[in-house]
Short mmCIF file of C-alpha atoms in Angstrom, two decimals:
data_model
loop_
_atom_site.label_atom_id
_atom_site.label_comp_id
_atom_site.label_asym_id
_atom_site.label_seq_id
_atom_site.Cartn_x
_atom_site.Cartn_y
_atom_site.Cartn_z
CA UNK A 224 4.90 18.87 -27.29
CA UNK A 225 6.61 15.85 -28.62
CA UNK A 226 4.71 12.56 -30.36
CA UNK A 227 1.63 11.37 -27.77
CA UNK A 228 3.51 9.97 -25.02
CA UNK A 229 1.92 5.66 -24.07
CA UNK A 230 2.82 4.62 -20.69
CA UNK A 231 1.85 0.74 -19.25
CA UNK A 232 1.68 0.78 -15.78
CA UNK A 233 1.03 -2.53 -14.33
CA UNK A 234 0.31 -4.51 -11.11
CA UNK A 235 -1.88 -4.25 -8.27
CA UNK A 236 -3.87 -7.18 -5.70
CA UNK A 237 -3.75 -4.42 -2.89
CA UNK A 238 -3.75 -1.26 -2.00
CA UNK A 239 -0.29 -1.39 -1.18
CA UNK A 240 0.23 -1.54 -4.83
CA UNK A 241 -2.67 0.52 -6.02
CA UNK A 242 -1.86 3.50 -4.04
CA UNK A 243 1.75 4.47 -5.92
CA UNK A 244 1.31 3.00 -9.45
CA UNK A 245 -2.04 5.98 -9.28
CA UNK A 246 0.10 8.24 -7.88
CA UNK A 247 3.10 7.37 -10.72
CA UNK A 248 0.72 8.18 -13.53
CA UNK A 249 -0.83 11.13 -11.68
CA UNK A 250 3.11 12.33 -11.76
CA UNK A 251 3.51 11.36 -15.60
CA UNK A 252 -0.14 12.87 -16.59
CA UNK A 253 0.77 16.21 -14.93
CA UNK A 254 4.04 16.31 -16.38
CA UNK A 255 2.93 15.18 -19.70
CA UNK A 256 -0.72 15.88 -19.58
CA UNK A 257 -0.63 14.27 -23.27
CA UNK A 258 0.30 11.19 -21.87
CA UNK A 259 -2.00 8.04 -22.35
CA UNK A 260 -2.10 5.57 -19.98
CA UNK A 261 -2.82 1.93 -20.32
CA UNK A 262 -3.32 -0.20 -16.25
CA UNK A 263 -3.34 -3.65 -17.17
CA UNK A 264 -4.33 -5.67 -13.72
CA UNK A 265 -5.86 -9.46 -12.38
CA UNK A 266 -9.12 -9.58 -12.96
CA UNK A 267 -11.65 -9.93 -9.89
CA UNK A 268 -8.61 -8.16 -7.64
CA UNK A 269 -9.49 -4.00 -6.18
CA UNK A 270 -7.75 -2.37 -9.11
CA UNK A 271 -10.62 -3.20 -11.69
CA UNK A 272 -12.29 -0.33 -8.83
CA UNK A 273 -9.85 1.43 -7.86
CA UNK A 274 -7.71 2.38 -11.45
CA UNK A 275 -11.37 3.21 -13.09
CA UNK A 276 -12.32 5.51 -9.69
CA UNK A 277 -9.23 6.93 -10.93
CA UNK A 278 -10.10 8.07 -13.58
CA UNK A 279 -7.82 5.48 -15.90
CA UNK A 280 -8.57 2.26 -18.14
CA UNK A 281 -7.55 -0.84 -17.02
CA UNK A 282 -7.68 -4.48 -18.78
CA UNK A 283 -7.57 -7.66 -16.57
CA UNK A 284 -5.56 -10.53 -17.25
CA UNK A 285 -6.78 -14.03 -15.66
CA UNK A 286 -3.69 -14.44 -13.79
CA UNK A 287 -3.56 -16.02 -10.47
CA UNK A 288 -1.10 -16.81 -7.36
CA UNK A 289 0.39 -20.02 -7.44
CA UNK A 290 -1.20 -22.26 -4.71
CA UNK A 291 1.01 -23.78 -2.55
CA UNK A 292 -1.60 -26.03 -0.55
CA UNK A 293 -2.76 -27.79 -2.78
CA UNK A 294 0.15 -28.82 -5.89
CA UNK A 295 -2.81 -30.33 -8.15
CA UNK A 296 -4.49 -26.96 -8.19
CA UNK A 297 -1.55 -25.47 -10.01
CA UNK A 298 -2.49 -26.98 -13.21
CA UNK A 299 -5.06 -24.53 -13.69
CA UNK A 300 -2.82 -21.56 -12.59
CA UNK A 301 -0.44 -22.50 -15.08
CA UNK A 302 -3.16 -22.02 -18.04
CA UNK A 303 -4.02 -19.01 -16.72
CA UNK A 304 -0.54 -17.74 -16.89
CA UNK A 305 0.03 -18.82 -20.60
CA UNK A 306 -3.68 -17.25 -21.34
CA UNK A 307 -2.23 -13.94 -19.32
CA UNK A 308 1.13 -13.80 -21.46
CA UNK A 309 -0.76 -14.17 -24.85
CA UNK A 310 -3.50 -11.59 -23.20
CA UNK A 311 -1.25 -9.11 -22.65
CA UNK A 312 1.45 -9.78 -25.60
CA UNK A 313 -1.80 -8.45 -27.58
CA UNK A 314 -2.92 -5.49 -25.56
CA UNK A 315 1.28 -4.19 -25.91
CA UNK A 316 1.07 -4.86 -29.52
CA UNK A 317 -2.75 -2.92 -29.98
CA UNK A 318 -1.61 0.13 -27.41
CA UNK A 319 1.92 0.39 -28.41
CA UNK A 320 3.36 2.06 -25.20
CA UNK A 321 6.59 3.48 -25.30
CA UNK A 322 7.35 2.53 -21.42
CA UNK A 323 5.99 0.45 -19.49
CA UNK A 324 5.94 0.20 -15.14
CA UNK A 325 5.32 -2.74 -12.97
CA UNK A 326 4.69 -1.82 -9.30
CA UNK A 327 4.09 -5.73 -7.78
CA UNK A 328 1.78 -8.55 -7.92
CA UNK A 329 1.00 -10.92 -10.66
CA UNK A 330 -0.25 -9.16 -13.48
CA UNK A 331 3.18 -6.74 -13.27
CA UNK A 332 4.45 -10.14 -14.04
CA UNK A 333 2.98 -11.00 -16.95
CA UNK A 334 2.57 -7.91 -18.50
CA UNK A 335 6.28 -6.78 -17.56
CA UNK A 336 7.69 -10.37 -18.84
CA UNK A 337 6.16 -9.21 -22.54
CA UNK A 338 7.25 -6.05 -23.34
CA UNK A 339 10.98 -6.84 -22.08
CA UNK A 340 10.00 -9.86 -25.10
CA UNK A 341 9.01 -6.78 -27.40
CA UNK A 342 12.08 -4.00 -26.43
CA UNK A 343 9.98 -1.93 -24.95
CA UNK A 344 11.29 -0.12 -21.54
CA UNK A 345 10.93 -1.34 -18.18
CA UNK A 346 11.10 0.17 -14.71
CA UNK A 347 9.68 -1.69 -11.58
CA UNK A 348 8.89 -0.20 -8.33
CA UNK A 349 9.68 -2.04 -5.16
CA UNK A 350 7.83 -1.15 -2.11
CA UNK A 351 9.07 -3.22 0.39
CA UNK A 352 12.63 -3.19 2.54
CA UNK A 353 12.15 -7.67 0.85
CA UNK A 354 11.81 -7.63 -2.86
CA UNK A 355 8.78 -9.49 -4.13
CA UNK A 356 8.48 -12.67 -6.02
CA UNK A 357 7.72 -10.72 -9.03
CA UNK A 358 10.09 -7.48 -9.24
CA UNK A 359 13.36 -10.47 -8.28
CA UNK A 360 11.73 -12.37 -10.98
CA UNK A 361 11.91 -8.93 -13.60
CA UNK A 362 15.16 -7.56 -11.88
CA UNK A 363 17.10 -8.68 -14.86
CA UNK A 364 15.34 -7.62 -17.82
CA UNK A 365 14.36 -4.81 -16.94
CA UNK A 366 16.72 -1.17 -17.05
CA UNK A 367 15.12 0.95 -13.99
CA UNK A 368 14.79 -0.49 -10.16
CA UNK A 369 13.37 2.33 -8.09
CA UNK A 370 13.21 1.01 -4.30
CA UNK A 371 12.67 3.08 -1.04
CA UNK A 372 15.49 1.26 1.06
CA UNK A 373 18.98 1.22 1.03
CA UNK A 374 20.48 -2.56 0.95
CA UNK A 375 18.28 -3.59 -1.65
CA UNK A 376 21.13 -4.54 -3.90
CA UNK A 377 21.18 -7.85 -2.72
CA UNK A 378 17.79 -8.92 -4.52
CA UNK A 379 18.85 -6.31 -7.48
CA UNK A 380 21.31 -5.65 -10.76
CA UNK A 381 23.45 -1.89 -7.83
CA UNK A 382 23.60 -0.28 -11.40
CA UNK A 383 19.72 -0.70 -11.61
CA UNK A 384 18.38 0.40 -8.49
CA UNK A 385 17.51 4.06 -7.74
CA UNK A 386 16.36 5.06 -4.71
CA UNK A 387 13.43 7.08 -4.97
CA UNK A 388 11.44 6.08 -2.35
CA UNK A 389 7.66 5.30 -2.26
CA UNK A 390 4.66 7.16 -3.92
CA UNK A 391 2.04 7.90 -1.58
CA UNK A 392 -1.85 9.11 -1.86
CA UNK A 393 -1.77 12.95 -1.74
CA UNK A 394 -4.69 13.70 -0.06
CA UNK A 395 -2.24 12.04 2.92
CA UNK A 396 0.40 14.75 2.53
CA UNK A 397 -2.22 17.70 1.47
CA UNK A 398 -5.48 17.69 3.79
CA UNK A 399 -6.27 21.13 4.95
CA UNK A 400 -8.14 20.13 8.11
CA UNK A 401 -6.71 20.96 11.15
CA UNK A 402 -6.78 18.33 13.52
CA UNK A 403 -10.15 19.78 15.29
CA UNK A 404 -12.25 19.79 12.08
CA UNK A 405 -10.61 16.74 10.94
CA UNK A 406 -12.22 15.02 14.33
CA UNK A 407 -15.83 16.41 13.06
CA UNK A 408 -15.62 15.55 10.43
CA UNK A 409 -15.82 12.03 11.26
CA UNK A 410 -18.56 12.53 14.46
CA UNK A 411 -16.45 13.05 17.15
CA UNK A 412 -15.27 15.53 19.55
CA UNK A 413 -12.42 18.31 18.78
CA UNK A 414 -10.56 18.42 21.72
CA UNK A 415 -10.12 14.55 22.97
CA UNK A 416 -6.86 12.59 21.97
CA UNK A 417 -8.06 10.37 19.35
CA UNK A 418 -6.61 6.64 17.97
CA UNK A 419 -6.81 5.32 13.95
CA UNK A 420 -7.08 1.60 13.43
CA UNK A 421 -6.99 0.44 9.82
CA UNK A 422 -6.23 -2.72 8.87
CA UNK A 423 -6.23 -2.06 5.28
CA UNK A 424 -8.71 -1.71 2.19
CA UNK A 425 -9.58 -5.58 3.04
CA UNK A 426 -9.42 -5.03 7.28
CA UNK A 427 -7.22 -7.69 9.42
CA UNK A 428 -9.02 -10.55 11.84
CA UNK A 429 -6.16 -9.95 14.74
CA UNK A 430 -6.58 -6.31 14.61
CA UNK A 431 -10.18 -5.83 14.50
CA UNK A 432 -10.70 -8.42 17.90
CA UNK A 433 -8.38 -6.60 19.55
CA UNK A 434 -11.41 -4.13 19.74
CA UNK A 435 -13.93 -6.69 19.87
CA UNK A 436 -12.46 -8.18 23.30
CA UNK A 437 -11.58 -5.54 24.62
CA UNK A 438 -15.09 -2.84 24.13
CA UNK A 439 -14.16 -2.50 27.87
CA UNK A 440 -11.15 -0.79 27.08
CA UNK A 441 -12.13 1.42 24.63
CA UNK A 442 -15.67 2.51 26.46
CA UNK A 443 -13.36 3.76 29.95
CA UNK A 444 -9.98 5.44 28.28
CA UNK A 445 -11.06 8.66 27.75
CA UNK A 446 -9.93 8.22 24.27
CA UNK A 447 -11.99 8.38 20.80
CA UNK A 448 -11.17 5.62 18.17
CA UNK A 449 -11.93 5.87 14.68
CA UNK A 450 -11.79 2.19 13.43
CA UNK A 451 -11.50 1.34 9.98
CA UNK A 452 -13.03 -2.69 9.48
CA UNK A 453 -11.84 -2.74 6.25
CA UNK A 454 -14.94 -4.03 3.70
CA UNK A 455 -14.47 -7.78 4.45
CA UNK A 456 -15.66 -7.74 8.45
CA UNK A 457 -17.06 -5.12 8.44
CA UNK A 458 -20.95 -6.84 8.13
CA UNK A 459 -20.11 -9.23 11.20
CA UNK A 460 -18.67 -6.27 13.45
CA UNK A 461 -21.88 -4.38 12.88
CA UNK A 462 -24.17 -7.43 13.74
CA UNK A 463 -21.55 -8.78 17.06
CA UNK A 464 -22.14 -4.40 17.52
CA UNK A 465 -25.36 -3.91 17.66
CA UNK A 466 -26.66 -3.27 21.37
CA UNK A 467 -22.80 -2.35 21.88
CA UNK A 468 -22.58 0.44 20.83
CA UNK A 469 -20.04 3.29 21.90
CA UNK A 470 -19.84 7.30 21.90
CA UNK A 471 -16.39 7.70 21.33
CA UNK A 472 -15.84 4.65 18.70
CA UNK A 473 -16.62 5.67 15.31
CA UNK A 474 -16.80 2.38 13.00
CA UNK A 475 -16.33 2.21 8.84
CA UNK A 476 -15.86 -0.30 6.69
CA UNK A 477 -13.49 1.90 4.66
CA UNK A 478 -11.67 5.45 4.90
CA UNK A 479 -12.08 7.33 1.70
CA UNK A 480 -9.91 9.97 3.42
CA UNK A 481 -6.61 9.10 4.27
CA UNK A 482 -5.61 12.71 5.43
CA UNK A 483 -8.24 13.54 7.01
CA UNK A 484 -8.01 10.16 9.16
CA UNK A 485 -4.62 10.76 9.95
CA UNK A 486 -4.46 13.91 10.92
CA UNK A 487 -7.62 13.21 13.39
CA UNK A 488 -5.12 10.50 15.04
CA UNK A 489 -3.07 11.16 17.79
CA UNK A 490 -1.81 7.91 16.99
CA UNK A 491 -2.90 5.49 14.41
CA UNK A 492 -2.49 1.49 15.01
CA UNK A 493 -1.69 -0.13 11.55
CA UNK A 494 -0.63 -3.41 9.92
CA UNK A 495 3.41 -2.81 8.22
CA UNK A 496 2.91 -3.00 4.74
CA UNK A 497 5.51 -0.04 3.04
CA UNK A 498 2.53 2.08 1.33
CA UNK A 499 1.69 3.22 4.76
CA UNK A 500 4.93 3.18 6.59
CA UNK A 501 5.76 6.08 3.72
CA UNK A 502 2.41 7.30 4.52
CA UNK A 503 4.13 7.70 8.74
CA UNK A 504 7.24 8.65 7.35
CA UNK A 505 6.38 11.51 5.53
CA UNK A 506 3.59 12.99 8.16
CA UNK A 507 5.01 11.67 11.56
CA UNK A 508 2.69 10.12 12.45
CA UNK A 509 3.08 8.25 16.01
CA UNK A 510 2.28 4.80 15.14
CA UNK A 511 2.13 1.28 16.65
CA UNK A 512 2.39 -1.63 13.64
CA UNK A 513 1.02 -4.90 13.48
CA UNK A 514 2.58 -6.67 10.73
CA UNK A 515 0.81 -9.18 9.08
CA UNK A 516 1.79 -12.79 8.92
CA UNK A 517 -0.06 -13.99 6.25
CA UNK A 518 2.56 -12.29 3.34
CA UNK A 519 5.15 -13.11 1.18
CA UNK A 520 9.12 -13.97 2.98
CA UNK A 521 7.53 -11.70 6.29
CA UNK A 522 8.26 -8.65 4.42
CA UNK A 523 6.46 -7.01 6.86
CA UNK A 524 8.30 -7.96 9.62
CA UNK A 525 11.31 -6.78 8.25
CA UNK A 526 9.22 -3.42 6.87
CA UNK A 527 8.22 -2.41 10.66
CA UNK A 528 11.48 -3.66 12.13
CA UNK A 529 13.59 -0.52 10.43
CA UNK A 530 11.23 1.63 12.27
CA UNK A 531 11.39 0.09 15.74
CA UNK A 532 14.83 -0.08 15.21
CA UNK A 533 15.09 3.77 15.03
CA UNK A 534 12.66 4.15 17.92
CA UNK A 535 10.03 5.29 15.53
CA UNK A 536 7.35 2.92 15.85
CA UNK A 537 6.02 0.49 18.24
CA UNK A 538 5.22 -3.02 17.66
CA UNK A 539 3.62 -5.86 18.42
CA UNK A 540 3.18 -9.04 17.51
CA UNK A 541 -0.18 -10.28 15.13
CA UNK A 542 -0.50 -13.65 17.10
CA UNK A 543 -0.64 -11.04 20.63
CA UNK A 544 -2.34 -8.72 19.10
CA UNK A 545 -5.73 -9.06 21.17
CA UNK A 546 -4.34 -9.23 24.10
CA UNK A 547 -2.09 -6.58 24.27
CA UNK A 548 -2.29 -3.51 21.94
CA UNK A 549 -5.32 -1.89 22.76
CA UNK A 550 -3.32 -1.37 26.34
CA UNK A 551 -0.55 -0.62 24.90
CA UNK A 552 -2.34 2.06 22.62
CA UNK A 553 -4.60 3.37 25.59
CA UNK A 554 -0.79 3.54 27.40
CA UNK A 555 0.60 5.87 24.69
CA UNK A 556 -1.54 8.09 23.17
CA UNK A 557 -1.27 9.21 27.18
CA UNK A 558 1.93 9.91 26.70
CA UNK A 559 2.51 13.43 24.98
CA UNK A 560 6.90 12.82 25.47
CA UNK A 561 6.49 9.33 23.67
CA UNK A 562 4.46 10.61 20.76
CA UNK A 563 7.44 13.61 20.29
CA UNK A 564 9.84 10.55 19.95
CA UNK A 565 8.20 8.41 17.69
CA UNK A 566 7.32 11.62 15.34
CA UNK A 567 10.11 13.49 15.37
CA UNK A 568 12.21 9.79 14.58
CA UNK A 569 9.38 8.62 12.39
CA UNK A 570 9.46 11.98 9.56
CA UNK A 571 13.65 11.95 10.25
CA UNK A 572 12.94 9.04 8.36
CA UNK A 573 11.33 10.17 5.01
CA UNK A 574 13.06 14.04 4.69
CA UNK A 575 14.58 12.30 1.99
CA UNK A 576 11.57 10.10 0.38
CA UNK A 577 9.78 13.23 -0.11
CA UNK A 578 8.18 13.02 -3.66
CA UNK A 579 8.58 9.93 -5.01
CA UNK A 580 6.16 10.30 -7.71
CA UNK A 581 7.71 12.73 -9.36
CA UNK A 582 10.75 11.73 -9.27
CA UNK A 583 9.88 8.14 -10.92
CA UNK A 584 7.47 9.61 -13.45
CA UNK A 585 10.94 11.63 -14.77
CA UNK A 586 12.50 8.32 -14.35
CA UNK A 587 10.04 6.87 -17.33
CA UNK A 588 9.98 9.58 -19.41
CA UNK A 589 14.11 9.46 -19.41
CA UNK A 590 13.72 5.59 -20.66
CA UNK A 591 10.89 6.58 -23.33
CA UNK A 592 13.21 9.48 -24.97
CA UNK A 593 16.54 6.99 -24.71
CA UNK A 594 14.35 4.88 -26.82
CA UNK A 595 13.17 7.40 -29.11
#
């Protein structure tokens, strides 16, 4: 066994950054059980809870994004950035990593910037078809850039790019349940068509409104629904639903076993985050995508159109969702021919992207070996 391996993994802010980061860490540990892995995230963001829950230590930086609406408030943001860079430097000196991995998000920029200055080999993983600001800024400071979409040389140096796909949550791929068992685990009938509505870990307002405004469609559809409201919206929605409960509507704030939820569903309604899309591609799940308009460079729309243009997904504009989404979903889930076509096409897009976590872990280990 080689000398003890130490790796820093940095980034977060959303599940779309955190789940791939944890998958990469798990893959490194499978290959090198002796590895010590330290996460660096942003204070107050969801990684500070999700990463320890996955069994890893995490340090937080007081870093925040720039406020585009109130320019004067950015003096505090710049102060926090300077403080975060100093703290990241101290963390790196104490931990002495042999390589660093960045998955996007504010903390990733500060941490990998300092690692690169200290000549620690770095790898970044870009989940989206349109590169994030942090990764674009880091592109010329790192040795390897792992991507999930073709054509990323318009953002990054071509010689640094490796096509790996996006790591996904293992329980999504490995669920042992049958479709019937999965439905029963949510308290639903095992033999009825089921639609899963998931707006991300925090929720999606317009997707929630699509259901709240059309409970009559839910009631009369003959279809079952699993509705993940997101933690942010759940209390208000549960208050709204008092006296309106429907036996074919299962409401949850957060779905911990997404493998079971996907297995239960004939059709998924989802945002167009890169990690979610990778999961649909790998399991061949028919999906209606509702891209979030509140993301940098409108990247979710670009992610979605990569599928829509190959009839691998359907698409509804966020602003149109309350009027159109539920009716389209009920119509689609009743059309077995359309479901089969969507499933076949989306799965074909994922054939080359399996085992991304293992491929990225191997690239990290090559960086370490090359630096020794």
